[in-house]
Tab-separated table of C-alpha atoms in Angstrom:
chain	number	residue	atom	x	y	z
A	12	UNK	CA	28.946	52.848	-10.447
A	13	UNK	CA	27.925	49.615	-8.834
A	14	UNK	CA	29.901	46.413	-8.772
A	15	UNK	CA	28.823	43.976	-11.497
A	16	UNK	CA	29.843	40.432	-12.399
A	17	UNK	CA	29.300	40.036	-16.150
A	18	UNK	CA	32.201	37.585	-16.488
A	19	UNK	CA	31.234	34.165	-15.083
A	20	UNK	CA	34.825	32.906	-15.205
A	21	UNK	CA	36.405	31.660	-12.020
A	22	UNK	CA	39.480	29.630	-11.261
A	23	UNK	CA	40.995	27.723	-8.387
A	24	UNK	CA	44.251	29.074	-6.962
A	25	UNK	CA	45.900	26.162	-5.129
A	26	UNK	CA	48.582	28.355	-3.538
A	27	UNK	CA	45.961	30.607	-1.933
A	28	UNK	CA	43.428	27.803	-1.430
A	29	UNK	CA	40.845	30.135	-2.897
A	30	UNK	CA	38.617	30.670	-5.907
A	31	UNK	CA	39.480	33.734	-7.981
A	32	UNK	CA	36.752	35.718	-9.717
A	33	UNK	CA	36.366	39.220	-11.109
A	34	UNK	CA	33.974	42.053	-10.545
A	35	UNK	CA	33.743	45.272	-12.527
A	36	UNK	CA	33.096	48.802	-11.355
A	37	UNK	CA	32.479	50.502	-14.652
A	38	UNK	CA	35.607	49.791	-16.669
A	39	UNK	CA	37.692	48.960	-13.597
A	40	UNK	CA	38.436	45.275	-13.002
A	41	UNK	CA	38.144	44.288	-9.325
A	42	UNK	CA	39.818	40.978	-8.381
A	43	UNK	CA	38.292	38.824	-5.640
A	44	UNK	CA	39.281	35.600	-3.931
A	45	UNK	CA	36.947	33.532	-1.786
A	46	UNK	CA	38.734	31.134	0.543
A	47	UNK	CA	37.699	27.516	0.060
A	48	UNK	CA	37.023	27.255	3.803
A	49	UNK	CA	34.201	29.760	3.273
A	50	UNK	CA	32.570	27.458	0.704
A	51	UNK	CA	30.309	24.581	1.595
A	52	UNK	CA	32.152	22.085	-0.599
A	53	UNK	CA	31.796	18.995	1.579
A	54	UNK	CA	28.746	17.673	-0.277
A	55	UNK	CA	30.242	17.891	-3.768
A	56	UNK	CA	32.043	14.985	-5.394
A	57	UNK	CA	35.296	14.858	-7.336
A	58	UNK	CA	38.781	16.125	-6.637
A	59	UNK	CA	39.340	19.238	-4.531
A	60	UNK	CA	39.431	21.697	-7.418
A	61	UNK	CA	36.258	20.278	-8.943
A	62	UNK	CA	34.500	20.321	-5.560
A	63	UNK	CA	35.545	23.894	-4.826
A	64	UNK	CA	34.490	25.206	-8.235
A	65	UNK	CA	31.135	23.400	-7.954
A	66	UNK	CA	30.598	24.864	-4.485
A	67	UNK	CA	31.425	28.332	-5.813
A	68	UNK	CA	28.971	27.904	-8.696
A	69	UNK	CA	26.233	26.729	-6.316
A	70	UNK	CA	26.721	29.766	-4.077
A	71	UNK	CA	27.618	32.306	-6.781
A	72	UNK	CA	24.753	34.710	-6.066
A	73	UNK	CA	25.418	34.894	-2.325
A	74	UNK	CA	29.176	35.156	-2.920
A	75	UNK	CA	28.612	38.078	-5.272
A	76	UNK	CA	26.278	39.725	-2.748
A	77	UNK	CA	28.967	39.437	-0.071
A	78	UNK	CA	31.568	40.752	-2.524
A	79	UNK	CA	29.396	43.821	-3.197
A	80	UNK	CA	29.015	44.441	0.535
A	81	UNK	CA	32.760	44.117	1.214
A	82	UNK	CA	33.552	46.313	-1.796
A	83	UNK	CA	31.179	49.027	-0.535
A	84	UNK	CA	33.316	49.511	2.596
A	85	UNK	CA	36.270	50.906	0.667
A	86	UNK	CA	38.328	50.428	-2.434
A	87	UNK	CA	41.287	48.031	-2.424
A	88	UNK	CA	43.423	46.501	-5.138
A	89	UNK	CA	42.384	42.951	-4.102
A	90	UNK	CA	39.646	41.470	-1.934
A	91	UNK	CA	39.765	38.161	-0.056
A	92	UNK	CA	36.439	36.859	1.218
A	93	UNK	CA	36.636	34.631	4.295
A	94	UNK	CA	34.129	32.695	6.379
A	95	UNK	CA	33.786	35.779	8.559
A	96	UNK	CA	32.365	37.767	5.625
A	97	UNK	CA	29.513	35.257	5.216
A	98	UNK	CA	28.163	35.536	8.776
């Protein structure tokens, strides 16, 4: 199976300073976090959460591509995407 993202939901986790989103490998739910430092949120307006979610939405396709690449290197119970993953 390949990793898919049929659920467009995402949420901001203030404790982790990251956006949480889900991927699916068949029927298996795969949780991801992307650190807000990895997002280009500086041009968005609004409070931090609004800016981060808007930045995630603007970069959703590339974030999902990076998530697929990271996921292909081995199965984990949780994935955290950092700035390093986007280089």
